[in-house]
Amino acid sequence: MTELEQAILDCARLHLAQLKGALALPNGPERSDSFSSAWWQLTGLAQLAEFHSGLSQPARDQLRAIDREAAQAASSNRESSGTAQFADSIAATLADPTTSNWLKQSLNEALARDSVDAANDAQVLFELLAHRSEEELRAAALAASGIPAPTLAVRFADGRAGTLDVSQARHTIITGDN
């Protein structure tokens, strides 16, 4: 095994240990951040086993084994913490004085519904609100940049109102009787 392959495997084992350590932490931002960081680092390294990376077969096999161990650790942790952990998270969210009344009310209403339907509706709501937020941020950034908006409100000769996309408009100089 080459020095590079050994270094990659050592790094993958380190991230596996970090991932397992993160799973042992209590729920919270530190656990989430640590787990996420270790998971993505390990996932990136494990991808070397699946592509034409130049790694030897034994190195690829060891990377796959490390990746399987990480997946098993995450899966068994999820199963062992299960419903009680989610119930604690729900209770903590509802009891948190910084949680908005809207979120508390929405969560209480969602808990009374079919969980799959509520989750699907929440996903649609998330996507719609994320799109709205992105558009508002884009408009605010455009306004702050001083670049004129790419659309122009117009009133047509027949009285209709509308907008024109002026992003491709160019200045034209008319001379004479053109």
XYZ file of C-alpha atoms in Angstrom:
178
model
C 0.000 0.000 0.000
C 1.375 3.426 -0.920
C 1.966 6.222 1.603
C -0.876 8.200 0.026
C -3.296 5.301 0.375
C -2.247 4.809 4.007
C -2.734 8.532 4.687
C -6.216 8.438 3.136
C -7.171 5.397 5.228
C -5.773 6.980 8.411
C -7.761 10.133 7.694
C -10.925 8.085 7.085
C -10.413 6.222 10.386
C -9.946 9.552 12.180
C -13.221 10.873 10.738
C -14.946 7.623 11.702
C -13.744 8.080 15.286
C -14.936 11.711 15.228
C -18.322 10.592 13.907
C -18.705 8.004 16.676
C -17.619 10.604 19.231
C -20.218 13.048 17.917
C -22.925 10.404 18.265
C -22.024 10.067 21.951
C -22.632 13.791 22.580
C -26.004 15.005 23.884
C -28.407 16.453 21.330
C -27.585 19.989 20.385
C -25.634 22.177 17.971
C -22.225 20.766 18.939
C -23.376 17.208 18.258
C -25.004 18.199 14.953
C -21.996 20.201 13.774
C -19.480 17.519 14.792
C -21.498 14.717 13.251
C -22.131 16.620 10.034
C -18.488 17.592 9.625
C -17.199 14.056 10.234
C -19.905 12.503 8.035
C -19.193 14.699 5.019
C -15.419 14.372 5.346
C -15.745 10.603 5.559
C -18.226 10.508 2.676
C -15.794 12.463 0.497
C -12.984 10.048 1.252
C -15.223 7.013 0.763
C -16.086 8.245 -2.721
C -12.474 7.554 -3.699
C -13.334 3.852 -3.473
C -16.091 4.219 -6.060
C -14.381 6.278 -8.760
C -11.288 5.703 -10.876
C -9.114 7.283 -8.197
C -6.043 5.152 -8.733
C -6.339 3.481 -5.331
C -5.429 -0.192 -5.091
C -8.170 -2.760 -4.540
C -7.147 -3.405 -0.893
C -7.279 0.344 -0.143
C -10.691 0.653 -1.822
C -11.965 -2.348 0.169
C -10.787 -0.804 3.453
C -12.434 2.528 2.579
C -15.688 0.731 1.847
C -15.462 -1.118 5.182
C -14.897 2.172 7.053
C -17.856 3.727 5.216
C -20.092 0.746 6.127
C -19.031 1.039 9.764
C -19.948 4.740 9.759
C -23.342 4.005 8.237
C -23.982 1.275 10.814
C -22.980 3.586 13.679
C -25.297 6.327 12.451
C -28.111 3.869 11.810
C -27.867 2.083 15.171
C -27.693 5.435 16.968
C -30.806 6.616 15.156
C -32.642 3.404 16.063
C -31.526 3.401 19.706
C -32.444 7.023 20.323
C -35.619 6.678 18.288
C -38.993 8.021 19.303
C -38.059 9.166 22.813
C -35.414 11.504 21.409
C -37.871 13.026 18.946
C -40.492 13.374 21.661
C -37.911 15.212 23.791
C -37.107 17.495 20.841
C -40.787 18.246 20.274
C -41.361 18.961 23.958
C -38.270 21.168 24.118
C -39.373 23.114 21.038
C -42.846 23.674 22.458
C -41.429 24.734 25.856
C -38.744 27.042 24.448
C -39.756 30.681 25.026
C -37.831 31.737 21.907
C -39.937 29.474 19.676
C -42.441 31.569 17.747
C -46.129 31.191 18.505
C -46.694 30.337 14.842
C -44.259 27.411 15.023
C -45.725 26.144 18.293
C -49.258 26.297 16.891
C -48.205 24.669 13.603
C -46.358 21.902 15.432
C -49.318 21.194 17.723
C -51.664 21.043 14.725
C -49.258 18.809 12.795
C -48.982 16.395 15.725
C -52.735 15.842 15.538
C -52.506 14.852 11.853
C -51.240 11.806 10.017
C -47.443 12.074 10.334
C -46.714 11.307 6.668
C -49.256 13.855 5.410
C -47.949 16.469 7.863
C -44.336 15.812 6.839
C -45.208 16.038 3.131
C -47.101 19.297 3.688
C -44.209 20.671 5.743
C -41.798 19.820 2.931
C -43.948 21.677 0.383
C -44.253 24.630 2.773
C -40.488 24.631 3.269
C -39.821 24.644 -0.485
C -42.298 27.463 -1.121
C -40.979 29.616 1.712
C -37.346 28.923 0.798
C -38.058 30.024 -2.795
C -39.823 33.150 -1.537
C -36.917 33.932 0.772
C -34.369 33.461 -2.035
C -36.333 35.791 -4.298
C -36.592 38.453 -1.580
C -32.868 38.193 -0.848
C -32.043 38.394 -4.558
C -34.252 41.486 -4.952
C -32.701 43.140 -1.880
C -29.182 42.402 -3.124
C -30.069 43.781 -6.555
C -31.562 46.919 -5.017
C -28.508 47.406 -2.789
C -26.125 46.949 -5.712
C -27.605 49.876 -7.622
C -28.157 47.733 -10.705
C -31.531 48.530 -12.230
C -34.201 45.840 -12.110
C -34.351 43.689 -15.264
C -38.091 44.344 -15.684
C -39.928 47.540 -16.428
C -43.594 48.223 -15.657
C -45.410 49.487 -18.767
C -48.894 50.486 -19.870
C -49.706 49.456 -23.426
C -51.658 51.619 -25.896
C -54.777 49.488 -25.368
C -54.708 50.225 -21.603
C -53.279 46.900 -20.426
C -50.567 46.998 -17.766
C -47.629 44.629 -17.895
C -43.908 44.230 -17.509
C -41.126 43.980 -20.035
C -37.846 42.156 -19.525
C -35.236 44.782 -20.248
C -32.217 42.705 -19.234
C -31.144 42.371 -22.883
C -32.043 45.958 -23.923
C -29.309 48.061 -25.525
C -29.118 51.766 -26.124
C -30.051 52.801 -29.647
C -29.255 56.101 -31.254
C -31.683 57.113 -34.014
C -30.442 59.617 -36.511
C -32.438 61.212 -39.250
C -35.789 59.803 -40.387
C -35.139 56.118 -39.607
